[in-house]
Each structure stands twice: as C-alpha cells, then as structure tokens.
The first five atom37 places (N, CA, C, CB, O) and aatype in JSON, in Angstrom:
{
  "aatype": [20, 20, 20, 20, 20, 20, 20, 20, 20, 20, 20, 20, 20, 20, 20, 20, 20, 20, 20, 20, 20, 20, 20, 20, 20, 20, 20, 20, 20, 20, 20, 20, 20, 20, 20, 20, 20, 20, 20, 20, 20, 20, 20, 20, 20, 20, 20, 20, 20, 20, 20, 20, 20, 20, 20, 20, 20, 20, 20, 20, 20, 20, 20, 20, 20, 20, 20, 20, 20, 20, 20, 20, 20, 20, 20, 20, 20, 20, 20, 20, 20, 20, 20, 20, 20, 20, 20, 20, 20, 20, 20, 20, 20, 20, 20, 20, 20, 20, 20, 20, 20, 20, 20, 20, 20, 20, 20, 20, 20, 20],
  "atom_mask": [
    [1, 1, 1, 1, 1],
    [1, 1, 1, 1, 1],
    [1, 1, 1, 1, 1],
    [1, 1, 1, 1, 1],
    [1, 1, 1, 1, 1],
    [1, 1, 1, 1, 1],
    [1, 1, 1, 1, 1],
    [1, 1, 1, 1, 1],
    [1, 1, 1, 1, 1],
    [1, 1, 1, 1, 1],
    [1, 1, 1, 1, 1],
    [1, 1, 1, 1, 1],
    [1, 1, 1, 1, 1],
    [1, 1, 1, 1, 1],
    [1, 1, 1, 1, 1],
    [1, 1, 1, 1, 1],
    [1, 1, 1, 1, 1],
    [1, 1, 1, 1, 1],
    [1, 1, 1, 1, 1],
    [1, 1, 1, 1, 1],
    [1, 1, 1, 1, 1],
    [1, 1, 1, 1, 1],
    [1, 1, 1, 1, 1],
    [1, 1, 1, 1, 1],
    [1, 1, 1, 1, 1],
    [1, 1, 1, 1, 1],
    [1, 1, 1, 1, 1],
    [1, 1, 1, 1, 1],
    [1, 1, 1, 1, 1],
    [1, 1, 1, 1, 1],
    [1, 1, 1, 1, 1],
    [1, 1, 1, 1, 1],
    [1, 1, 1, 1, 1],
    [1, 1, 1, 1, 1],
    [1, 1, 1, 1, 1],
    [1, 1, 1, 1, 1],
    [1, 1, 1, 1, 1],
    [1, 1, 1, 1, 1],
    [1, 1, 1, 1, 1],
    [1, 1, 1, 1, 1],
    [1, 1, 1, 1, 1],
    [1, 1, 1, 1, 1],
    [1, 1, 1, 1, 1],
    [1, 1, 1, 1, 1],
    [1, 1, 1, 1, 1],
    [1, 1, 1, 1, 1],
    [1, 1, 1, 1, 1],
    [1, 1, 1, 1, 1],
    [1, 1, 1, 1, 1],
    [1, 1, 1, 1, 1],
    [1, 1, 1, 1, 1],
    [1, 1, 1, 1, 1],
    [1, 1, 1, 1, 1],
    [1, 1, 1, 1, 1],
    [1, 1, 1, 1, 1],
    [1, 1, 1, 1, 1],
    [1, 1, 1, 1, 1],
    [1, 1, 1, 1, 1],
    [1, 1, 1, 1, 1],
    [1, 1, 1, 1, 1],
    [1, 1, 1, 1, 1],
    [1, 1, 1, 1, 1],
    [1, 1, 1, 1, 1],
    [1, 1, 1, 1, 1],
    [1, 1, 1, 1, 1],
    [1, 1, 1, 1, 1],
    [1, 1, 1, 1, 1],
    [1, 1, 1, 1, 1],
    [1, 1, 1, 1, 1],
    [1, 1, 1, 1, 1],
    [1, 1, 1, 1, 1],
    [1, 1, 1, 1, 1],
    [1, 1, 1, 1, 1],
    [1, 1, 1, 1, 1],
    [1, 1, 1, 1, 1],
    [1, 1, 1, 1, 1],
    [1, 1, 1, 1, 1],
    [1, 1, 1, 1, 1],
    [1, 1, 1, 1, 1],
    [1, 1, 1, 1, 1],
    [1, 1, 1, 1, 1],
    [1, 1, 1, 1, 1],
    [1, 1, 1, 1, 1],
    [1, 1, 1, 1, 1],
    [1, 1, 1, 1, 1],
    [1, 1, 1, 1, 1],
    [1, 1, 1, 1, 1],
    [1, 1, 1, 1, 1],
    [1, 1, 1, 1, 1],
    [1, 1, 1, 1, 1],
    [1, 1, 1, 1, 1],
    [1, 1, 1, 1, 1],
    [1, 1, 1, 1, 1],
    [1, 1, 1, 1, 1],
    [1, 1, 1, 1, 1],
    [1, 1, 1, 1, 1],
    [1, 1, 1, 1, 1],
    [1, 1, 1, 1, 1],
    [1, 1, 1, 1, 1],
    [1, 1, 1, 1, 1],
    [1, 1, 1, 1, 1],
    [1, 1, 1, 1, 1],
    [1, 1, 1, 1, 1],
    [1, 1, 1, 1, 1],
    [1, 1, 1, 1, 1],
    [1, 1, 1, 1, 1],
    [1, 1, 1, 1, 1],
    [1, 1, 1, 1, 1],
    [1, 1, 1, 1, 1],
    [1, 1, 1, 1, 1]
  ],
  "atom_positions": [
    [[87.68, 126.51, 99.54], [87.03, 125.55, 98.67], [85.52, 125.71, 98.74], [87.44, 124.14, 99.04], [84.82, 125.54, 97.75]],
    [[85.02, 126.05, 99.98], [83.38, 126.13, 99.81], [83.04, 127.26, 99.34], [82.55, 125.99, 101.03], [81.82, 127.33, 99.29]],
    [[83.62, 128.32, 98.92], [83.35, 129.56, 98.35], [83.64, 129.43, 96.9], [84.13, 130.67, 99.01], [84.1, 130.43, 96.36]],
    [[83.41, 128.03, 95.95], [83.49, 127.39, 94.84], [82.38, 127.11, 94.53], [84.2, 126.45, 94.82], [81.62, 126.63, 95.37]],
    [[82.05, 127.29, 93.45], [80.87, 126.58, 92.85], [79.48, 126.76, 93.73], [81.26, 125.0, 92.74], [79.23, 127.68, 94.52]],
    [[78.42, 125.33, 93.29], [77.39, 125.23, 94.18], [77.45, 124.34, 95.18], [76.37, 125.03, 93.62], [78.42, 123.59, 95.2]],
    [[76.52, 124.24, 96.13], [76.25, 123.23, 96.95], [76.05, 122.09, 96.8], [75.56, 123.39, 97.44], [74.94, 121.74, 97.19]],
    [[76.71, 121.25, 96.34], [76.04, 120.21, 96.15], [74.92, 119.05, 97.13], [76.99, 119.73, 95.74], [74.67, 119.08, 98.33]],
    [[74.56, 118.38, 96.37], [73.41, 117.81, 97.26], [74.21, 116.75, 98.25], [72.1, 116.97, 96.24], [74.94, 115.83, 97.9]],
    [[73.7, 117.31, 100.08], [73.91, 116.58, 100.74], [74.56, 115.1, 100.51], [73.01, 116.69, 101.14], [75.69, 114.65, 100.36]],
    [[73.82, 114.82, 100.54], [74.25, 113.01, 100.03], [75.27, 112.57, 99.57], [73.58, 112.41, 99.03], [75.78, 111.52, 99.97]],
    [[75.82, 113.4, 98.49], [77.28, 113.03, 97.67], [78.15, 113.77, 98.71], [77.51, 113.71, 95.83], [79.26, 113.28, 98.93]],
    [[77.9, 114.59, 99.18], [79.34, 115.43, 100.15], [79.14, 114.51, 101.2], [79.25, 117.41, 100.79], [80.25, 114.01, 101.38]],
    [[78.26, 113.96, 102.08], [77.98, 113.08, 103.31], [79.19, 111.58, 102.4], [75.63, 112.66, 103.65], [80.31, 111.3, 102.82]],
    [[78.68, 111.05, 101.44], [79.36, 110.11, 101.04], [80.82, 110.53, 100.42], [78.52, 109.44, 100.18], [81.48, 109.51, 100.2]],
    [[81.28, 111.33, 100.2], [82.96, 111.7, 100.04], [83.32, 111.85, 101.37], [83.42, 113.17, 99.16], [84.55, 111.76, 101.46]],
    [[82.92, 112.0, 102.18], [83.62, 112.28, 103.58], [83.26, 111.25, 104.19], [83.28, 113.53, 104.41], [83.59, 111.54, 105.34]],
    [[82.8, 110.23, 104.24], [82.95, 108.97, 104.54], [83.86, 107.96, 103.63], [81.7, 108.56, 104.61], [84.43, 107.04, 104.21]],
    [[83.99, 108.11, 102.39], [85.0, 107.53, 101.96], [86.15, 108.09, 102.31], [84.94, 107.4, 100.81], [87.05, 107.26, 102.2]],
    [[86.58, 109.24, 102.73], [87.92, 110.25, 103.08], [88.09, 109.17, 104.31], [87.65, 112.34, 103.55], [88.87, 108.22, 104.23]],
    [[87.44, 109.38, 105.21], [87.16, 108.26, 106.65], [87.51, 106.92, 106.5], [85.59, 108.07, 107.08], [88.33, 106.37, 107.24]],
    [[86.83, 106.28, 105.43], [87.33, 104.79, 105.3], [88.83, 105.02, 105.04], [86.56, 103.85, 103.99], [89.62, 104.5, 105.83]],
    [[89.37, 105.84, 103.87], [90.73, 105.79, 103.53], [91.8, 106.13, 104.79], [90.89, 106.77, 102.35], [92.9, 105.58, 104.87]],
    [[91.37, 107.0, 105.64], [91.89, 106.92, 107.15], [92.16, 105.89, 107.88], [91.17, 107.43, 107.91], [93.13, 105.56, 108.56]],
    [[91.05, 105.37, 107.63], [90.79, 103.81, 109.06], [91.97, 102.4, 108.35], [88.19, 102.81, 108.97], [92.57, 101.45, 108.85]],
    [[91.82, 102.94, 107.05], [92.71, 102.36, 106.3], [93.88, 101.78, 106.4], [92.87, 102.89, 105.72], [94.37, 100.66, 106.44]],
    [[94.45, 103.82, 106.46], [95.93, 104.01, 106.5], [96.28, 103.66, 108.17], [96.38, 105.75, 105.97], [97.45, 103.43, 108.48]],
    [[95.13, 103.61, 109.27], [95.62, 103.52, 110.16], [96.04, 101.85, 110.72], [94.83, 104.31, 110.82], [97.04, 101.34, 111.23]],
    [[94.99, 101.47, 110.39], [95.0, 99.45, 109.95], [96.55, 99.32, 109.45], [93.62, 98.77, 108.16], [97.25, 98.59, 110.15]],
    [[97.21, 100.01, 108.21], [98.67, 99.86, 107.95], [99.36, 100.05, 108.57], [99.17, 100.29, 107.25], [99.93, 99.0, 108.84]],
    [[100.09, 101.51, 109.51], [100.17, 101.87, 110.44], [100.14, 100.67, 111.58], [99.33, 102.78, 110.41], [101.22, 100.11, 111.78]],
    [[99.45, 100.4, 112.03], [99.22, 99.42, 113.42], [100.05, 98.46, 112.67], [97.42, 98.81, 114.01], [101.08, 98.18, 113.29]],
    [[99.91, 97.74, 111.3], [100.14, 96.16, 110.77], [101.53, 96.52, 110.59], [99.25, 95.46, 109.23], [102.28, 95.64, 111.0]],
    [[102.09, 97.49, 110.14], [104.1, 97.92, 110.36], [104.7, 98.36, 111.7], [104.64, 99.41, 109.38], [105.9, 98.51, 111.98]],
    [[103.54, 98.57, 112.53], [103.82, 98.68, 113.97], [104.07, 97.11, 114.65], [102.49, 99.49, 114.69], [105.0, 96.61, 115.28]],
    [[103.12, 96.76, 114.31], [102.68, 95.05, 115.36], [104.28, 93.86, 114.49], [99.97, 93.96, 114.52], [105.08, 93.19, 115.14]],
    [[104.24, 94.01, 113.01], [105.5, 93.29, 112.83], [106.37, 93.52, 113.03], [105.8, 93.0, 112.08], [107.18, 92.63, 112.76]],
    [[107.05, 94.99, 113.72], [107.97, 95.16, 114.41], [107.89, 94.85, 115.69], [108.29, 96.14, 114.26], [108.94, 94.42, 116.16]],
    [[107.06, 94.92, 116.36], [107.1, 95.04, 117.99], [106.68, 93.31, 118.34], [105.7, 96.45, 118.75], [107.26, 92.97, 119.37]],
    [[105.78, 92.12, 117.72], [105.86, 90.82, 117.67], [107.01, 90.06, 117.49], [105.16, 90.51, 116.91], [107.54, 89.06, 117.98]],
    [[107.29, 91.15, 116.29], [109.02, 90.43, 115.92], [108.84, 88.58, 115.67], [110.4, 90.72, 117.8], [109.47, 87.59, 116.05]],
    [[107.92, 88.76, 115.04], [107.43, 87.44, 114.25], [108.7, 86.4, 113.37], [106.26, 88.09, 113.0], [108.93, 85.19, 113.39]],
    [[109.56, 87.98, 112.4], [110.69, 87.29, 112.08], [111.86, 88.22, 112.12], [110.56, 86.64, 110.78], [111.79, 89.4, 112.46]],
    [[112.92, 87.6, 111.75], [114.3, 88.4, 111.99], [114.57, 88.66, 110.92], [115.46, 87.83, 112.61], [114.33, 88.11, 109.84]],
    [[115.41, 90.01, 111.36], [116.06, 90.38, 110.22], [115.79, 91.46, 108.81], [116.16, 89.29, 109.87], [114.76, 92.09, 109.03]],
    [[116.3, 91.78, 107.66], [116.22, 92.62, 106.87], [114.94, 92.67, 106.68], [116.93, 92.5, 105.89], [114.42, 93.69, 107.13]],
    [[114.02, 91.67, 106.0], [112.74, 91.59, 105.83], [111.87, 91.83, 106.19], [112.49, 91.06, 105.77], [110.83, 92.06, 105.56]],
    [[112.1, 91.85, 107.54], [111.07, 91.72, 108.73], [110.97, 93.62, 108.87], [111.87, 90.61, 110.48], [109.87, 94.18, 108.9]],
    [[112.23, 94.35, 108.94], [112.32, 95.29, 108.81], [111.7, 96.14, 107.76], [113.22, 95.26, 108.92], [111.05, 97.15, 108.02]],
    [[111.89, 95.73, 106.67], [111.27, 96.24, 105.56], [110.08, 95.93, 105.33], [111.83, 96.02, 104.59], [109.47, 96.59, 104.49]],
    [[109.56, 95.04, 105.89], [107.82, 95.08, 105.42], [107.29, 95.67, 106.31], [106.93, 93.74, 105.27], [106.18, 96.1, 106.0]],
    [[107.8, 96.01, 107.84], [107.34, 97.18, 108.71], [107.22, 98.42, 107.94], [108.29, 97.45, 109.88], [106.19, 98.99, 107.58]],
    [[108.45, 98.76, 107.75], [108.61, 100.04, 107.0], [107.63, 100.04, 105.47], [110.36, 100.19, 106.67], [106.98, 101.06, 105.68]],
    [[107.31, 99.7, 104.55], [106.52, 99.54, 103.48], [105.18, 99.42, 103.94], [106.91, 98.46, 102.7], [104.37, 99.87, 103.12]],
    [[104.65, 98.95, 105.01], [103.4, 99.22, 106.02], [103.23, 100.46, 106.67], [103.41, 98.33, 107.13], [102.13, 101.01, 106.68]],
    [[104.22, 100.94, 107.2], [104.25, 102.29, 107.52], [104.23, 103.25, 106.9], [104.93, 102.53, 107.99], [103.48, 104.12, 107.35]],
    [[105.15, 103.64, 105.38], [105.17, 104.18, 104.74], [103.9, 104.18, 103.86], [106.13, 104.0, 104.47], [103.44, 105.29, 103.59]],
    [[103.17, 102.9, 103.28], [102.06, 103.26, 102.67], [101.04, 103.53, 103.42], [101.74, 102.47, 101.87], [100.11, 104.03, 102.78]],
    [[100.79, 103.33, 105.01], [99.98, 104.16, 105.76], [100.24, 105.47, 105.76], [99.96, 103.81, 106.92], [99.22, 106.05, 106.12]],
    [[101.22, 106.32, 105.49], [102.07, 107.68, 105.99], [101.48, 108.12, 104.83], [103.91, 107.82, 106.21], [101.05, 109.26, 104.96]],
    [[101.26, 107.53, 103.51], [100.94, 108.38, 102.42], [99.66, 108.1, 101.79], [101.92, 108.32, 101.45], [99.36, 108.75, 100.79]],
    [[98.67, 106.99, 102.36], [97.39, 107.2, 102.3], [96.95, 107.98, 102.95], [96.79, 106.4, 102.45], [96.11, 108.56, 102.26]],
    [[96.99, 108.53, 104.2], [96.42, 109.49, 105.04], [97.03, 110.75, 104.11], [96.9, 109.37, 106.8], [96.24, 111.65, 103.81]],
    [[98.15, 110.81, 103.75], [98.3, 111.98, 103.1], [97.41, 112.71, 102.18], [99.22, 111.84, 102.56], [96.96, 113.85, 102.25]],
    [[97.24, 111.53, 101.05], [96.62, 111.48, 99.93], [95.29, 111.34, 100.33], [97.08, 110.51, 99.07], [94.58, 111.84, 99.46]],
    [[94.7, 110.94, 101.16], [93.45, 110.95, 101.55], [92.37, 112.72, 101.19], [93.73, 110.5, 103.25], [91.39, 113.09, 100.55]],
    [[93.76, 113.46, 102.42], [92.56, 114.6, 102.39], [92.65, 115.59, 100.95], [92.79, 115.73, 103.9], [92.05, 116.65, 100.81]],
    [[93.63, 114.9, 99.86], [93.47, 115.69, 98.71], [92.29, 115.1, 97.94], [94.77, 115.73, 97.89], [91.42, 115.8, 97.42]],
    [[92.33, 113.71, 97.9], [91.5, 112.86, 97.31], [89.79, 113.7, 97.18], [91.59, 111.41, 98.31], [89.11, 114.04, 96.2]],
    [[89.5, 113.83, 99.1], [88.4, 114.22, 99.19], [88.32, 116.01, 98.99], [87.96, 113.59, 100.49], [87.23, 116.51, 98.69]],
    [[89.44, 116.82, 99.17], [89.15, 117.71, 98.63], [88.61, 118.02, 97.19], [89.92, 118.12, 98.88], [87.58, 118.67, 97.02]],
    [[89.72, 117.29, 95.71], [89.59, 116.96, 95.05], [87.98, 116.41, 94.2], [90.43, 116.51, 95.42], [87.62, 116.62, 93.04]],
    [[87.35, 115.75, 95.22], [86.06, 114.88, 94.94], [85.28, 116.21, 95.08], [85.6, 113.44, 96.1], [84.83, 116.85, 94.13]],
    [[85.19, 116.51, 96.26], [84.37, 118.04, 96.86], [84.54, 119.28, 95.75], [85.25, 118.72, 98.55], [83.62, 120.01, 95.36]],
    [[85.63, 119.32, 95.43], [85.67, 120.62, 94.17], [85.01, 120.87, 93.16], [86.63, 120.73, 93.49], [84.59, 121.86, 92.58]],
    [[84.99, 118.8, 92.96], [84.6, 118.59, 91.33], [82.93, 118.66, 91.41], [85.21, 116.83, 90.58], [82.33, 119.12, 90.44]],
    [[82.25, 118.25, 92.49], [81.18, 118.1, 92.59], [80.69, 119.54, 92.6], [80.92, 117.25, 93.58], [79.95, 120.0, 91.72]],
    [[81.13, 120.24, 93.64], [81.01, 121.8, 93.52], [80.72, 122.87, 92.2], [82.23, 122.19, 94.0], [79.87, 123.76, 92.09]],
    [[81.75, 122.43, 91.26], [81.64, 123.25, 90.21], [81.04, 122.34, 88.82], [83.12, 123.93, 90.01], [80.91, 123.05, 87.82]],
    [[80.65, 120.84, 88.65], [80.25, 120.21, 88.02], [80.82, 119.92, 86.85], [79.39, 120.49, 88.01], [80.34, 119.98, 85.72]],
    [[82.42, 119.42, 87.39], [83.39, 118.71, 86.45], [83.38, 117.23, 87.02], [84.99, 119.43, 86.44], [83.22, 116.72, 88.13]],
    [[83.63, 116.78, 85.74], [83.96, 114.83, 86.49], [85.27, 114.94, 87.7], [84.87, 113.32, 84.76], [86.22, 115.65, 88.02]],
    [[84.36, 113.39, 88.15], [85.32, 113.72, 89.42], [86.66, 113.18, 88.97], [84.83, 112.95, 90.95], [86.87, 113.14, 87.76]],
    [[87.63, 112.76, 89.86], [88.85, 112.65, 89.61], [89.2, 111.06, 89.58], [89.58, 113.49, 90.6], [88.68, 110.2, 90.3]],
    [[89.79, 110.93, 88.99], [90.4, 109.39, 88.98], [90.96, 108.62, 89.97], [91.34, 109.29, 88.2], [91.77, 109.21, 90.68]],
    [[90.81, 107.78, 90.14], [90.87, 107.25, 91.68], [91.95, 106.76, 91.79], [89.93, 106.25, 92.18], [91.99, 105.53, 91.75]],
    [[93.24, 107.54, 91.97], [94.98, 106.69, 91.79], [95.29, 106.11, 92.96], [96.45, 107.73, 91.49], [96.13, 105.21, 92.92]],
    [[94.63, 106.51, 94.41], [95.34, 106.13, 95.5], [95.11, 105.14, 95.57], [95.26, 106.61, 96.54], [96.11, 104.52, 95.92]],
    [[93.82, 104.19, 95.34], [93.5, 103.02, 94.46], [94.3, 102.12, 94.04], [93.05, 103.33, 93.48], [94.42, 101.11, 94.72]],
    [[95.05, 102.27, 92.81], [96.01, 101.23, 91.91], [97.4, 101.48, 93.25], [96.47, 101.98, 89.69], [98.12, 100.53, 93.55]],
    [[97.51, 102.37, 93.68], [98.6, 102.92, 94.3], [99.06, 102.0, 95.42], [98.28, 104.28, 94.78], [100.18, 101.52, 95.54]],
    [[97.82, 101.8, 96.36], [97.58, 101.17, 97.44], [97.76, 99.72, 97.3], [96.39, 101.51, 97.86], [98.35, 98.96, 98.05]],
    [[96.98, 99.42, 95.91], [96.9, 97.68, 95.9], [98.5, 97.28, 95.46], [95.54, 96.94, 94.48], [99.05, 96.36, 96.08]],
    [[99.08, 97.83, 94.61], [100.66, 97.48, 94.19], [101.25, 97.61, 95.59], [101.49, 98.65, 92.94], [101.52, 96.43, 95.81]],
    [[101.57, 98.17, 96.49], [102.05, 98.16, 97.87], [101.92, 97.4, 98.68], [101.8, 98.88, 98.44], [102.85, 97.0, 99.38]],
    [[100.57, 96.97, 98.78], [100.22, 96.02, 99.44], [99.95, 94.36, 98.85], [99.2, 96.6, 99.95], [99.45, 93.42, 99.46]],
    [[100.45, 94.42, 97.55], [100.72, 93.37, 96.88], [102.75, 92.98, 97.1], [100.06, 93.81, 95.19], [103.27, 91.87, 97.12]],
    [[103.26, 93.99, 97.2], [104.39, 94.64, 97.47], [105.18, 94.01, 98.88], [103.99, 96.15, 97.56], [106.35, 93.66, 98.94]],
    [[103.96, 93.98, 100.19], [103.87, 93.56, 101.02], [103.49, 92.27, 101.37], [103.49, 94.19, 101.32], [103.89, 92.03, 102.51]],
    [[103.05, 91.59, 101.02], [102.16, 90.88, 101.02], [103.31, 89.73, 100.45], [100.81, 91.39, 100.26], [103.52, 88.66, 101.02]],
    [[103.9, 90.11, 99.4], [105.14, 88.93, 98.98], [106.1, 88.93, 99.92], [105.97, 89.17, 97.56], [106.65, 87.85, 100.12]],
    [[106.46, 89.85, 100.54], [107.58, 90.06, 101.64], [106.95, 89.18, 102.83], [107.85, 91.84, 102.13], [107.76, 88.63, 103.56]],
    [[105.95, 89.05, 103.02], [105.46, 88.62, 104.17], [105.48, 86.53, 103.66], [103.65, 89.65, 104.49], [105.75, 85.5, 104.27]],
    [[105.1, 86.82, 102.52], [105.12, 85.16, 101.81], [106.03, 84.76, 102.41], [105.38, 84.81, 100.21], [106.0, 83.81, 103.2]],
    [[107.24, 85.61, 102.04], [108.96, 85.46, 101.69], [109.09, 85.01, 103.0], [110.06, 86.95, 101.21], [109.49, 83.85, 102.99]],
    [[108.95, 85.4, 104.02], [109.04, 85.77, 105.59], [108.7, 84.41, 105.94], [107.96, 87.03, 106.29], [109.57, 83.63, 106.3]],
    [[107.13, 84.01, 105.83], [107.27, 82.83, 106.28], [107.51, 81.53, 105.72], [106.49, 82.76, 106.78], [107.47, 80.5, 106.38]],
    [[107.75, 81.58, 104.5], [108.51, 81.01, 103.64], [109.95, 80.23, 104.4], [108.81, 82.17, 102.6], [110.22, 79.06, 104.65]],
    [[110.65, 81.48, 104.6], [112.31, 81.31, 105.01], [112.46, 80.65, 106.51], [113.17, 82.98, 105.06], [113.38, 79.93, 106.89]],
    [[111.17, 81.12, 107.36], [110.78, 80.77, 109.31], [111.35, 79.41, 109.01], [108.63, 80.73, 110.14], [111.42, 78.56, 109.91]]
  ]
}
C-alpha cells in the first residue's frame, strides 16, 4: 500500500490511525461488556446469553473491519480519490441499538 500514490500530508495519516485506534478501543470496550455479562451473570438465561454473544460478536467484527477501514482511508488519501464511506458506522450503531433492547428486555423481566 505505501508503494501507492503520494505521501500524503502527515496530519491526515497521523489522524486515520488514530481513528483505526479509537475503533479498536472500541471493539475492545464490547469485548470486555459480552465478557463482564457473562461472567456477573447479572441475568439468567437465553437473553443473558445472547446479548453476551451480540457484544462479542460486534466487537469480533469491528476490530476486523477496523484495519480495512484504515487501510481503505490510507489508499484513498494516497492516490487522491474520495475517501470511503463510513459503513462500520451505521453497522455498529444498529447492533448496539440491537443490544441495548436486549439489555432493556433483561431488566425489564429481573
């Protein structure tokens, strides 16, 4: 990839690789939050199970999607095409909207 295009100016590559970073610290925050509702065991049962797993899983595939994201960003800047559309974005918030009702549900039913 760096044998693409030009260099771009410091600043924008310093700031894509800090957003790559935030989207990490991210996925890892999810990660820990489908870890901790399993291992607190806050509630029982199917639910409780599945919003671990839907925490885990959308941590498992932000980190995924992360280092394409910033490759992606890095390319475009490189050769001076627009950058790319920001899907992991809409992706992330439906999941964690996703979650977030399961968890309602959860203490809803306690």
């Amino acid at each position: 990839m760096y044998g693409v295009g030009e260099e771009p100016d410091p600043r924008f590559s310093l700031a894509n690789e800090r957003t790559f970073l935030a989207w990490l610290r991210t996925s890892l925050a999810l990660m820990a939050g489908g870890i901790a509702v399993e291992a607190i065991n806050p509630f029982e049962g199917f639910l409780q199970t599945a919003l671990a797993l839907v925490l885990l899983v959308v941590g498992i595939l932000t980190a995924a999607t992360a280092f394409g994201r910033w490759a992606a960003t890095e390319r475009a800047m490189r050769t001076g095409r627009p950058l790319p559309a920001p899907r992991l974005a809409a992706v992330l918030s439906l999941c964690l909207v996703a979650a977030g009702a399961v968890a309602v549900l959860l203490l809803a039913l306690r």
